[in-house]
Amino acid sequence: GILDCLRACKARGIVPDSLGIDSWAQDYAYIAKTGEVLGLPRCYHDPMFDVHATDLERDLMQTPMDICRRNGTSPIRFQTMRQLWYDRRYRGDVFNAAGLWLYIPYLMVYLLTGETCYDDTLMTIGGLADGQTLRVSPNTASLLGIESMLPRRRVRGEVIGRTSDAVYLETGMPPLEVICTDAHDTSSAVSAIPEDGDYLWISSGSYNMFGAVARDARLRDTMYTKRMSRTLLGDGRLCVMSGGAGMYYIQQCMKAWNGQGLELSYPMLTAYAAAHRSERVFRFDDVEETAADMPASMNAALMKNGFSPAQTPFELYEAFCNSLARLVAEGMADVEAEIGRRFDRVYNISGGSQADAYNQRLAERMRRPVLAGLQEASALGNMLAQLEGLGVSRAEATAANTGERLFEMRRFEP
């Protein structure tokens, strides 16, 4: 796909100044000592990670709290640290043949340039960093047997290398500088917010990631019980992250409704929910995530919560907006309690920020303004990191794009 993009640029006469890559977190691939990629990466949805989710604690005779104190992240069944432990124990043929391992974005960088590296945003969320220093933990690396497999650390804005002659032969594109970004896509998205202070944020997509950029967020045991993690943005700012349900549920509903021949669109649903208000609300824990009939599962959750089922897709979407706003507001309250102070504004970014009925309900539940926008936040954060590497400051970049309205935010008052 990346090569296809470069071919398309070439066909249009566009020669980019640079290229940068961000992606989802946790997954990776091994590189043999002779340079080949050892098989396909495993996906974090692999059911094996459910079966073996507690192997690490059992083998080490440690509690999940012990692990949280070690790396500053709440237990996630498919976390990189757990995947590596699984590989060492059950996939020794691949693990022992590896010379290096690379996160997905840096696997792409390697295929494009031949350079191998990592950045802090992925290591912190992957559980491989020290919970206090937020740099790769030598103790954890030794425990996992990967101390000799760690590639070189890079920082945001640093030029990693140039695309190879092989890429030129494939695409006709001359060598391009490949620049280190916030390679964890959520970190990239948060870094696009045009704000240098501390604030609450939501990166709203199929699933919601949310939290705070806060310089004073300390590592506490309650982070484990509230399922939060301390991670880094590429510019070194401290970020508290948690997560929960998102637009996935309504996306599954849309698939079901379209299959029934209903001609619906998100703007139609949003317009209805903006004009109509009900008290209907459900808990996402009561919705079956893999339900074949998602509208029926959400209606069952409504009834479990004491409400009559929605009679139309519009009513169900309105109830979904109520429920998602409650879930996120409750999660944000936990974040504020953990940090020990109240923030005066909330940014809702990424694709889900277009759901204005949800934005309004969120502002009302949180009793403060919600600033919504940056639909392509991860790409914008990626762009800003590249521009930084090319010598363009953040202020210059945002000012230069004012006419394109890329950084424009819509304000929702409680």
mmCIF file of C-alpha atoms in Angstrom:
data_model
loop_
_atom_site.group_PDB
_atom_site.id
_atom_site.type_symbol
_atom_site.label_atom_id
_atom_site.label_comp_id
_atom_site.label_asym_id
_atom_site.label_seq_id
_atom_site.Cartn_x
_atom_site.Cartn_y
_atom_site.Cartn_z
ATOM 1 C CA GLY A 1 0.000 0.000 0.000
ATOM 2 C CA ILE A 2 2.846 2.409 0.762
ATOM 3 C CA LEU A 3 4.432 1.623 -2.599
ATOM 4 C CA ASP A 4 1.062 2.165 -4.294
ATOM 5 C CA CYS A 5 0.913 5.588 -2.636
ATOM 6 C CA LEU A 6 4.370 6.483 -3.928
ATOM 7 C CA ARG A 7 3.402 5.296 -7.420
ATOM 8 C CA ALA A 8 0.295 7.505 -7.275
ATOM 9 C CA CYS A 9 2.432 10.486 -6.225
ATOM 10 C CA LYS A 10 4.806 9.807 -9.103
ATOM 11 C CA ALA A 11 1.930 9.606 -11.585
ATOM 12 C CA ARG A 12 0.664 13.001 -10.404
ATOM 13 C CA GLY A 13 4.089 14.615 -10.532
ATOM 14 C CA ILE A 14 4.324 14.941 -6.737
ATOM 15 C CA VAL A 15 7.707 14.409 -5.079
ATOM 16 C CA PRO A 16 7.196 14.477 -1.296
ATOM 17 C CA ASP A 17 9.788 16.147 0.915
ATOM 18 C CA SER A 18 9.669 13.237 3.329
ATOM 19 C CA LEU A 19 7.768 10.225 4.555
ATOM 20 C CA GLY A 20 6.731 9.159 8.076
ATOM 21 C CA ILE A 21 4.869 6.149 9.458
ATOM 22 C CA ASP A 22 2.616 5.621 12.452
ATOM 23 C CA SER A 23 0.394 2.637 13.221
ATOM 24 C CA TRP A 24 -1.487 0.787 15.928
ATOM 25 C CA ALA A 25 0.558 -0.376 18.881
ATOM 26 C CA GLN A 26 1.636 -3.754 20.336
ATOM 27 C CA ASP A 27 2.263 -5.884 17.193
ATOM 28 C CA TYR A 28 5.677 -6.510 15.653
ATOM 29 C CA ALA A 29 7.805 -8.799 13.475
ATOM 30 C CA TYR A 30 11.156 -10.537 13.871
ATOM 31 C CA ILE A 31 14.147 -9.941 11.615
ATOM 32 C CA ALA A 32 16.602 -12.786 11.090
ATOM 33 C CA LYS A 33 20.294 -12.284 11.736
ATOM 34 C CA THR A 34 20.704 -12.426 7.946
ATOM 35 C CA GLY A 35 18.143 -9.639 7.412
ATOM 36 C CA GLU A 36 15.007 -11.493 6.290
ATOM 37 C CA VAL A 37 11.627 -10.922 7.889
ATOM 38 C CA LEU A 38 10.765 -14.095 9.814
ATOM 39 C CA GLY A 39 7.187 -14.860 8.833
ATOM 40 C CA LEU A 40 4.123 -12.675 9.122
ATOM 41 C CA PRO A 41 3.451 -10.618 12.261
ATOM 42 C CA ARG A 42 0.823 -11.975 14.612
ATOM 43 C CA CYS A 43 -2.263 -9.836 15.198
ATOM 44 C CA TYR A 44 -3.254 -8.745 18.691
ATOM 45 C CA HIS A 45 -6.715 -10.229 18.004
ATOM 46 C CA ASP A 46 -5.106 -13.692 17.899
ATOM 47 C CA PRO A 47 -7.125 -15.876 20.324
ATOM 48 C CA MET A 48 -3.894 -17.352 21.681
ATOM 49 C CA PHE A 49 -3.380 -14.162 23.641
ATOM 50 C CA ASP A 50 -6.656 -14.799 25.468
ATOM 51 C CA VAL A 51 -5.631 -18.344 26.323
ATOM 52 C CA HIS A 52 -2.179 -17.315 27.574
ATOM 53 C CA ALA A 53 -3.004 -13.862 28.979
ATOM 54 C CA THR A 54 -1.829 -14.707 32.504
ATOM 55 C CA ASP A 55 1.263 -16.775 31.632
ATOM 56 C CA LEU A 56 3.624 -13.946 32.512
ATOM 57 C CA GLU A 57 2.389 -13.487 36.087
ATOM 58 C CA ARG A 58 2.142 -17.221 36.694
ATOM 59 C CA ASP A 59 5.639 -17.968 35.407
ATOM 60 C CA LEU A 60 7.199 -15.062 37.299
ATOM 61 C CA MET A 61 5.026 -15.664 40.381
ATOM 62 C CA GLN A 62 4.099 -11.975 40.351
ATOM 63 C CA THR A 63 0.755 -10.208 40.562
ATOM 64 C CA PRO A 64 -0.649 -7.918 37.848
ATOM 65 C CA MET A 65 0.029 -5.061 40.278
ATOM 66 C CA ASP A 66 3.707 -6.039 40.378
ATOM 67 C CA ILE A 67 3.844 -5.850 36.581
ATOM 68 C CA CYS A 68 2.065 -2.478 36.609
ATOM 69 C CA ARG A 69 4.602 -1.114 39.092
ATOM 70 C CA ARG A 70 7.370 -2.390 36.829
ATOM 71 C CA ASN A 71 6.273 -0.764 33.589
ATOM 72 C CA GLY A 72 3.615 1.834 34.439
ATOM 73 C CA THR A 73 0.935 0.250 32.257
ATOM 74 C CA SER A 74 -2.233 -1.607 33.134
ATOM 75 C CA PRO A 75 -2.361 -5.250 32.052
ATOM 76 C CA ILE A 76 -3.512 -5.684 28.458
ATOM 77 C CA ARG A 77 -3.817 -9.310 27.352
ATOM 78 C CA PHE A 78 -2.144 -8.640 23.976
ATOM 79 C CA GLN A 79 0.511 -6.189 25.205
ATOM 80 C CA THR A 80 3.893 -6.428 23.465
ATOM 81 C CA MET A 81 5.577 -7.630 26.645
ATOM 82 C CA ARG A 82 3.125 -10.529 26.891
ATOM 83 C CA GLN A 83 3.419 -11.348 23.195
ATOM 84 C CA LEU A 84 7.211 -11.555 23.494
ATOM 85 C CA TRP A 85 6.896 -13.767 26.573
ATOM 86 C CA TYR A 86 4.521 -16.031 24.627
ATOM 87 C CA ASP A 87 6.950 -16.207 21.689
ATOM 88 C CA ARG A 88 9.902 -17.086 23.871
ATOM 89 C CA ARG A 89 7.937 -19.867 25.527
ATOM 90 C CA TYR A 90 5.916 -21.295 22.622
ATOM 91 C CA ARG A 91 7.608 -20.099 19.399
ATOM 92 C CA GLY A 92 11.240 -20.731 20.217
ATOM 93 C CA ASP A 93 12.100 -21.624 16.606
ATOM 94 C CA VAL A 94 11.247 -18.076 15.453
ATOM 95 C CA PHE A 95 12.345 -16.304 18.623
ATOM 96 C CA ASN A 96 15.787 -17.927 18.695
ATOM 97 C CA ALA A 97 16.386 -17.274 14.986
ATOM 98 C CA ALA A 98 15.739 -13.543 15.374
ATOM 99 C CA GLY A 99 18.451 -10.936 15.407
ATOM 100 C CA LEU A 100 16.045 -8.025 15.941
ATOM 101 C CA TRP A 101 12.352 -7.354 16.424
ATOM 102 C CA LEU A 102 10.560 -4.320 15.020
ATOM 103 C CA TYR A 103 7.211 -2.731 15.743
ATOM 104 C CA ILE A 104 4.867 -2.554 12.733
ATOM 105 C CA PRO A 105 5.720 1.043 11.692
ATOM 106 C CA TYR A 106 9.441 0.325 11.967
ATOM 107 C CA LEU A 107 9.009 -2.899 10.037
ATOM 108 C CA MET A 108 7.710 -0.662 7.228
ATOM 109 C CA VAL A 109 10.652 1.697 7.720
ATOM 110 C CA TYR A 110 13.027 -1.275 7.499
ATOM 111 C CA LEU A 111 11.464 -2.523 4.266
ATOM 112 C CA LEU A 112 11.739 0.967 2.780
ATOM 113 C CA THR A 113 15.198 1.962 4.007
ATOM 114 C CA GLY A 114 17.022 -0.996 5.544
ATOM 115 C CA GLU A 115 17.280 0.952 8.830
ATOM 116 C CA THR A 116 16.115 -0.546 12.137
ATOM 117 C CA CYS A 117 14.906 1.471 15.130
ATOM 118 C CA TYR A 118 12.173 2.179 17.690
ATOM 119 C CA ASP A 119 10.761 5.194 19.526
ATOM 120 C CA ASP A 120 9.528 5.728 23.076
ATOM 121 C CA THR A 121 5.814 6.037 22.268
ATOM 122 C CA LEU A 122 5.538 2.357 21.341
ATOM 123 C CA MET A 123 7.850 1.046 24.037
ATOM 124 C CA THR A 124 5.904 2.739 26.823
ATOM 125 C CA ILE A 125 2.449 1.541 25.736
ATOM 126 C CA GLY A 126 3.931 -1.897 24.953
ATOM 127 C CA GLY A 127 5.024 -2.412 28.561
ATOM 128 C CA LEU A 128 8.740 -2.498 27.804
ATOM 129 C CA ALA A 129 9.695 0.751 29.508
ATOM 130 C CA ASP A 130 10.503 1.424 33.137
ATOM 131 C CA GLY A 131 7.456 2.836 34.898
ATOM 132 C CA GLN A 132 9.466 5.708 36.372
ATOM 133 C CA THR A 133 11.926 6.691 33.643
ATOM 134 C CA LEU A 134 9.637 5.782 30.706
ATOM 135 C CA ARG A 135 12.675 4.561 28.796
ATOM 136 C CA VAL A 136 13.262 0.941 27.774
ATOM 137 C CA SER A 137 13.864 -1.099 30.918
ATOM 138 C CA PRO A 138 17.075 -3.175 30.829
ATOM 139 C CA ASN A 139 15.551 -5.444 33.475
ATOM 140 C CA THR A 140 12.440 -6.126 31.411
ATOM 141 C CA ALA A 141 14.501 -6.633 28.241
ATOM 142 C CA SER A 142 16.682 -9.146 30.090
ATOM 143 C CA LEU A 143 13.657 -10.894 31.562
ATOM 144 C CA LEU A 144 12.179 -11.338 28.070
ATOM 145 C CA GLY A 145 15.495 -12.346 26.515
ATOM 146 C CA ILE A 146 15.433 -9.490 23.994
ATOM 147 C CA GLU A 147 18.323 -7.354 25.251
ATOM 148 C CA SER A 148 20.385 -8.277 22.168
ATOM 149 C CA MET A 149 17.401 -7.750 19.833
ATOM 150 C CA LEU A 150 16.741 -4.096 20.588
ATOM 151 C CA PRO A 151 17.287 -1.812 17.592
ATOM 152 C CA ARG A 152 18.481 1.784 17.832
ATOM 153 C CA ARG A 153 16.361 4.375 19.641
ATOM 154 C CA ARG A 154 15.184 7.329 17.558
ATOM 155 C CA VAL A 155 13.397 10.523 18.554
ATOM 156 C CA ARG A 156 10.593 12.517 16.977
ATOM 157 C CA GLY A 157 11.746 14.591 13.997
ATOM 158 C CA GLU A 158 14.990 12.656 13.514
ATOM 159 C CA VAL A 159 15.817 11.542 9.971
ATOM 160 C CA ILE A 160 16.062 7.752 10.051
ATOM 161 C CA GLY A 161 17.317 7.248 6.516
ATOM 162 C CA ARG A 162 16.306 7.383 2.877
ATOM 163 C CA THR A 163 14.171 5.102 0.765
ATOM 164 C CA SER A 164 16.300 2.546 -1.043
ATOM 165 C CA ASP A 165 17.188 1.959 -4.679
ATOM 166 C CA ALA A 166 14.753 -0.960 -4.617
ATOM 167 C CA VAL A 167 11.916 1.454 -3.789
ATOM 168 C CA TYR A 168 13.025 3.657 -6.687
ATOM 169 C CA LEU A 169 12.920 0.690 -9.058
ATOM 170 C CA GLU A 170 9.437 -0.255 -7.803
ATOM 171 C CA THR A 171 7.910 3.224 -7.892
ATOM 172 C CA GLY A 172 10.102 5.599 -9.887
ATOM 173 C CA MET A 173 10.226 7.842 -6.818
ATOM 174 C CA PRO A 174 13.702 9.230 -6.052
ATOM 175 C CA PRO A 175 15.106 8.667 -2.537
ATOM 176 C CA LEU A 176 12.965 10.265 0.173
ATOM 177 C CA GLU A 177 13.939 11.078 3.731
ATOM 178 C CA VAL A 178 12.070 8.883 6.222
ATOM 179 C CA ILE A 179 11.503 10.799 9.466
ATOM 180 C CA CYS A 180 10.732 9.478 12.943
ATOM 181 C CA THR A 181 7.178 10.305 14.055
ATOM 182 C CA ASP A 182 5.145 9.457 17.134
ATOM 183 C CA ALA A 183 4.856 5.938 15.737
ATOM 184 C CA HIS A 184 2.007 4.952 18.084
ATOM 185 C CA ASP A 185 -0.987 6.328 16.218
ATOM 186 C CA THR A 186 -2.759 7.539 19.366
ATOM 187 C CA SER A 187 0.325 9.478 20.447
ATOM 188 C CA SER A 188 0.530 10.898 16.932
ATOM 189 C CA ALA A 189 -3.110 11.974 17.139
ATOM 190 C CA VAL A 190 -2.717 13.637 20.546
ATOM 191 C CA SER A 191 0.431 15.427 19.381
ATOM 192 C CA ALA A 192 -1.649 17.128 16.653
ATOM 193 C CA ILE A 193 -3.781 19.013 19.193
ATOM 194 C CA PRO A 194 -2.848 22.721 18.876
ATOM 195 C CA GLU A 195 -2.185 23.153 22.586
ATOM 196 C CA ASP A 196 1.059 23.200 24.573
ATOM 197 C CA GLY A 197 -0.446 23.104 28.073
ATOM 198 C CA ASP A 198 -2.149 20.308 30.011
ATOM 199 C CA TYR A 199 -5.578 19.092 28.918
ATOM 200 C CA LEU A 200 -7.943 16.154 28.636
ATOM 201 C CA TRP A 201 -8.228 14.432 25.285
ATOM 202 C CA ILE A 202 -10.213 11.742 23.487
ATOM 203 C CA SER A 203 -9.056 10.045 20.320
ATOM 204 C CA SER A 204 -12.398 8.830 19.058
ATOM 205 C CA GLY A 205 -12.467 6.049 16.494
ATOM 206 C CA SER A 206 -13.684 2.475 16.355
ATOM 207 C CA TYR A 207 -12.528 2.380 19.957
ATOM 208 C CA ASN A 208 -11.927 5.364 22.202
ATOM 209 C CA MET A 209 -8.583 6.134 23.722
ATOM 210 C CA PHE A 210 -8.763 8.942 26.244
ATOM 211 C CA GLY A 211 -6.714 10.537 28.967
ATOM 212 C CA ALA A 212 -4.692 13.611 29.808
ATOM 213 C CA VAL A 213 -1.498 15.344 28.839
ATOM 214 C CA ALA A 214 -0.214 16.131 32.328
ATOM 215 C CA ARG A 215 3.318 16.786 33.454
ATOM 216 C CA ASP A 216 2.513 15.869 37.057
ATOM 217 C CA ALA A 217 0.900 12.448 36.562
ATOM 218 C CA ARG A 218 2.615 10.154 39.049
ATOM 219 C CA LEU A 219 2.691 6.356 38.946
ATOM 220 C CA ARG A 220 0.265 5.022 41.559
ATOM 221 C CA ASP A 221 -1.205 1.620 42.338
ATOM 222 C CA THR A 222 -4.692 2.914 41.589
ATOM 223 C CA MET A 223 -3.658 3.218 37.945
ATOM 224 C CA TYR A 224 -3.863 -0.558 37.804
ATOM 225 C CA THR A 225 -7.393 -0.742 39.186
ATOM 226 C CA LYS A 226 -8.558 2.028 36.829
ATOM 227 C CA ARG A 227 -6.783 0.457 33.823
ATOM 228 C CA MET A 228 -4.608 3.457 32.987
ATOM 229 C CA SER A 229 -1.105 3.714 31.571
ATOM 230 C CA ARG A 230 1.596 6.353 31.696
ATOM 231 C CA THR A 231 3.147 6.810 28.262
ATOM 232 C CA LEU A 232 5.074 9.434 26.335
ATOM 233 C CA LEU A 233 4.408 11.686 23.405
ATOM 234 C CA GLY A 234 7.280 12.019 20.974
ATOM 235 C CA ASP A 235 8.123 15.495 22.239
ATOM 236 C CA GLY A 236 8.672 14.096 25.740
ATOM 237 C CA ARG A 237 5.383 15.190 27.311
ATOM 238 C CA LEU A 238 3.820 12.761 29.762
ATOM 239 C CA CYS A 239 0.490 11.263 28.784
ATOM 240 C CA VAL A 240 -1.999 9.202 30.793
ATOM 241 C CA MET A 241 -4.007 6.859 28.584
ATOM 242 C CA SER A 242 -7.034 4.697 29.144
ATOM 243 C CA GLY A 243 -9.659 3.432 26.748
ATOM 244 C CA GLY A 244 -13.052 1.925 26.143
ATOM 245 C CA ALA A 245 -15.893 1.512 23.707
ATOM 246 C CA GLY A 246 -16.158 3.705 20.642
ATOM 247 C CA MET A 247 -17.810 3.988 17.238
ATOM 248 C CA TYR A 248 -17.296 0.283 16.498
ATOM 249 C CA TYR A 249 -20.731 -0.526 17.895
ATOM 250 C CA ILE A 250 -22.573 1.899 15.667
ATOM 251 C CA GLN A 251 -20.420 0.838 12.701
ATOM 252 C CA GLN A 252 -21.659 -2.731 13.247
ATOM 253 C CA CYS A 253 -25.213 -1.421 13.440
ATOM 254 C CA MET A 254 -24.758 0.372 10.122
ATOM 255 C CA LYS A 255 -23.628 -2.879 8.521
ATOM 256 C CA ALA A 256 -26.766 -4.583 9.803
ATOM 257 C CA TRP A 257 -29.072 -1.770 8.696
ATOM 258 C CA ASN A 258 -27.475 -1.571 5.250
ATOM 259 C CA GLY A 259 -27.917 -5.334 4.952
ATOM 260 C CA GLN A 260 -31.617 -4.795 5.565
ATOM 261 C CA GLY A 261 -31.759 -2.339 2.671
ATOM 262 C CA LEU A 262 -32.069 0.782 4.844
ATOM 263 C CA GLU A 263 -30.460 3.841 3.272
ATOM 264 C CA LEU A 264 -28.873 5.544 6.249
ATOM 265 C CA SER A 265 -25.872 7.815 6.730
ATOM 266 C CA TYR A 266 -24.015 9.095 9.772
ATOM 267 C CA PRO A 267 -25.064 12.718 9.090
ATOM 268 C CA MET A 268 -28.719 11.582 9.051
ATOM 269 C CA LEU A 269 -28.331 9.794 12.386
ATOM 270 C CA THR A 270 -26.417 12.705 13.905
ATOM 271 C CA ALA A 271 -29.025 15.241 12.786
ATOM 272 C CA TYR A 272 -31.775 13.220 14.462
ATOM 273 C CA ALA A 273 -29.827 12.803 17.714
ATOM 274 C CA ALA A 274 -29.012 16.526 17.785
ATOM 275 C CA ALA A 275 -32.728 17.370 17.573
ATOM 276 C CA HIS A 276 -34.142 14.682 19.887
ATOM 277 C CA ARG A 277 -33.312 13.842 23.490
ATOM 278 C CA SER A 278 -34.243 10.808 25.539
ATOM 279 C CA GLU A 279 -33.077 9.307 28.813
ATOM 280 C CA ARG A 280 -32.222 5.971 27.159
ATOM 281 C CA VAL A 281 -28.802 4.721 28.174
ATOM 282 C CA PHE A 282 -27.034 1.362 28.438
ATOM 283 C CA ARG A 283 -23.760 -0.091 29.679
ATOM 284 C CA PHE A 284 -21.360 -1.260 26.981
ATOM 285 C CA ASP A 285 -20.419 -4.190 29.212
ATOM 286 C CA ASP A 286 -23.944 -5.477 28.543
ATOM 287 C CA VAL A 287 -23.453 -5.405 24.746
ATOM 288 C CA GLU A 288 -21.971 -8.481 23.079
ATOM 289 C CA GLU A 289 -18.969 -7.177 21.157
ATOM 290 C CA THR A 290 -19.081 -9.984 18.576
ATOM 291 C CA ALA A 291 -22.879 -10.001 18.213
ATOM 292 C CA ALA A 292 -24.120 -11.040 14.779
ATOM 293 C CA ASP A 293 -27.052 -8.645 15.262
ATOM 294 C CA MET A 294 -25.585 -5.582 16.952
ATOM 295 C CA PRO A 295 -28.836 -3.526 17.002
ATOM 296 C CA ALA A 296 -30.560 -6.384 18.841
ATOM 297 C CA SER A 297 -27.690 -6.685 21.311
ATOM 298 C CA MET A 298 -27.763 -2.945 22.052
ATOM 299 C CA ASN A 299 -31.541 -3.041 22.500
ATOM 300 C CA ALA A 300 -31.135 -5.948 24.919
ATOM 301 C CA ALA A 301 -28.678 -3.807 26.883
ATOM 302 C CA LEU A 302 -31.236 -0.983 26.969
ATOM 303 C CA MET A 303 -33.879 -3.309 28.356
ATOM 304 C CA LYS A 304 -31.430 -4.647 30.957
ATOM 305 C CA ASN A 305 -30.976 -1.048 32.075
ATOM 306 C CA GLY A 306 -34.740 -0.582 32.450
ATOM 307 C CA PHE A 307 -35.574 1.164 29.179
ATOM 308 C CA SER A 308 -37.851 0.172 26.344
ATOM 309 C CA PRO A 309 -36.031 -0.910 23.166
ATOM 310 C CA ALA A 310 -35.449 1.615 20.389
ATOM 311 C CA GLN A 311 -37.999 1.331 17.604
ATOM 312 C CA THR A 312 -35.885 2.882 14.844
ATOM 313 C CA PRO A 313 -32.188 3.156 13.970
ATOM 314 C CA PHE A 314 -32.441 6.863 14.817
ATOM 315 C CA GLU A 315 -33.642 6.162 18.349
ATOM 316 C CA LEU A 316 -30.909 3.565 18.842
ATOM 317 C CA TYR A 317 -28.227 5.973 17.662
ATOM 318 C CA GLU A 318 -29.525 8.625 20.059
ATOM 319 C CA ALA A 319 -29.274 6.126 22.924
ATOM 320 C CA PHE A 320 -25.770 5.206 21.757
ATOM 321 C CA CYS A 321 -24.674 8.869 21.957
ATOM 322 C CA ASN A 322 -26.058 9.100 25.508
ATOM 323 C CA SER A 323 -24.298 5.901 26.520
ATOM 324 C CA LEU A 324 -20.935 6.743 24.970
ATOM 325 C CA ALA A 325 -20.943 10.218 26.534
ATOM 326 C CA ARG A 326 -21.614 8.675 29.957
ATOM 327 C CA LEU A 327 -18.876 6.065 29.535
ATOM 328 C CA VAL A 328 -16.234 8.609 28.489
ATOM 329 C CA ALA A 329 -17.254 11.153 31.133
ATOM 330 C CA GLU A 330 -16.927 8.488 33.832
ATOM 331 C CA GLY A 331 -13.526 7.460 32.470
ATOM 332 C CA MET A 332 -12.350 11.070 32.382
ATOM 333 C CA ALA A 333 -13.477 11.563 35.982
ATOM 334 C CA ASP A 334 -11.242 8.624 36.934
ATOM 335 C CA VAL A 335 -8.321 10.213 35.066
ATOM 336 C CA GLU A 336 -8.795 13.511 36.890
ATOM 337 C CA ALA A 337 -9.076 11.742 40.249
ATOM 338 C CA GLU A 338 -5.857 9.859 39.503
ATOM 339 C CA ILE A 339 -3.943 13.013 38.598
ATOM 340 C CA GLY A 340 -5.537 14.981 41.425
ATOM 341 C CA ARG A 341 -6.899 18.015 39.642
ATOM 342 C CA ARG A 342 -9.625 19.255 37.334
ATOM 343 C CA PHE A 343 -8.875 20.273 33.750
ATOM 344 C CA ASP A 344 -10.807 23.119 32.161
ATOM 345 C CA ARG A 345 -11.179 21.784 28.628
ATOM 346 C CA VAL A 346 -11.533 18.593 26.645
ATOM 347 C CA TYR A 347 -10.389 17.869 23.101
ATOM 348 C CA ASN A 348 -12.257 15.243 21.080
ATOM 349 C CA ILE A 349 -10.259 14.354 17.972
ATOM 350 C CA SER A 350 -10.105 11.789 15.156
ATOM 351 C CA GLY A 351 -12.981 10.379 13.105
ATOM 352 C CA GLY A 352 -15.504 10.182 15.928
ATOM 353 C CA SER A 353 -15.192 13.916 16.551
ATOM 354 C CA GLN A 354 -17.674 14.411 13.712
ATOM 355 C CA ALA A 355 -20.498 12.996 15.899
ATOM 356 C CA ASP A 356 -21.794 16.371 17.061
ATOM 357 C CA ALA A 357 -24.713 14.969 19.082
ATOM 358 C CA TYR A 358 -22.197 12.937 21.097
ATOM 359 C CA ASN A 359 -19.936 16.003 21.486
ATOM 360 C CA GLN A 360 -22.832 18.034 22.933
ATOM 361 C CA ARG A 361 -23.831 15.312 25.377
ATOM 362 C CA LEU A 362 -20.217 14.914 26.448
ATOM 363 C CA ALA A 363 -19.918 18.660 27.155
ATOM 364 C CA GLU A 364 -23.048 18.490 29.280
ATOM 365 C CA ARG A 365 -21.936 15.434 31.248
ATOM 366 C CA MET A 366 -18.461 16.841 31.855
ATOM 367 C CA ARG A 367 -19.781 20.384 32.537
ATOM 368 C CA ARG A 368 -17.093 22.080 30.520
ATOM 369 C CA PRO A 369 -16.361 22.928 26.865
ATOM 370 C CA VAL A 370 -15.522 20.182 24.383
ATOM 371 C CA LEU A 371 -13.381 21.197 21.404
ATOM 372 C CA ALA A 372 -13.919 18.779 18.511
ATOM 373 C CA GLY A 373 -12.050 18.379 15.239
ATOM 374 C CA LEU A 374 -8.881 17.026 13.639
ATOM 375 C CA GLN A 375 -10.719 14.169 11.939
ATOM 376 C CA GLU A 376 -7.405 12.879 10.574
ATOM 377 C CA ALA A 377 -5.490 13.567 13.778
ATOM 378 C CA SER A 378 -2.944 10.745 13.471
ATOM 379 C CA ALA A 379 -2.003 11.886 9.965
ATOM 380 C CA LEU A 380 -1.739 15.510 11.110
ATOM 381 C CA GLY A 381 0.501 14.567 14.039
ATOM 382 C CA ASN A 382 2.608 12.533 11.632
ATOM 383 C CA MET A 383 2.851 15.531 9.303
ATOM 384 C CA LEU A 384 3.896 17.848 12.136
ATOM 385 C CA ALA A 385 6.681 15.440 13.164
ATOM 386 C CA GLN A 386 7.970 15.321 9.597
ATOM 387 C CA LEU A 387 7.861 19.100 9.274
ATOM 388 C CA GLU A 388 9.806 19.343 12.525
ATOM 389 C CA GLY A 389 12.448 17.118 10.948
ATOM 390 C CA LEU A 390 12.503 19.409 7.915
ATOM 391 C CA GLY A 391 13.083 22.464 10.103
ATOM 392 C CA VAL A 392 9.533 23.826 10.210
ATOM 393 C CA SER A 393 8.241 24.680 13.696
ATOM 394 C CA ARG A 394 4.839 23.590 14.966
ATOM 395 C CA ALA A 395 3.625 27.197 15.052
ATOM 396 C CA GLU A 396 4.772 27.794 11.473
ATOM 397 C CA ALA A 397 3.121 24.561 10.294
ATOM 398 C CA THR A 398 -0.260 25.278 11.885
ATOM 399 C CA ALA A 399 -0.214 28.905 10.698
ATOM 400 C CA ALA A 400 0.640 27.866 7.141
ATOM 401 C CA ASN A 401 -2.347 25.490 7.067
ATOM 402 C CA THR A 402 -4.914 27.930 8.446
ATOM 403 C CA GLY A 403 -6.539 28.297 5.045
ATOM 404 C CA GLU A 404 -6.951 24.546 4.744
ATOM 405 C CA ARG A 405 -8.815 24.489 8.110
ATOM 406 C CA LEU A 406 -6.881 21.348 9.092
ATOM 407 C CA PHE A 407 -6.544 22.429 12.723
ATOM 408 C CA GLU A 408 -9.951 24.064 13.100
ATOM 409 C CA MET A 409 -11.872 23.022 16.236
ATOM 410 C CA ARG A 410 -15.635 23.264 16.861
ATOM 411 C CA ARG A 411 -16.682 24.272 20.387
ATOM 412 C CA PHE A 412 -19.525 22.633 22.311
ATOM 413 C CA GLU A 413 -20.682 24.325 25.500
ATOM 414 C CA PRO A 414 -22.346 22.533 28.424
#
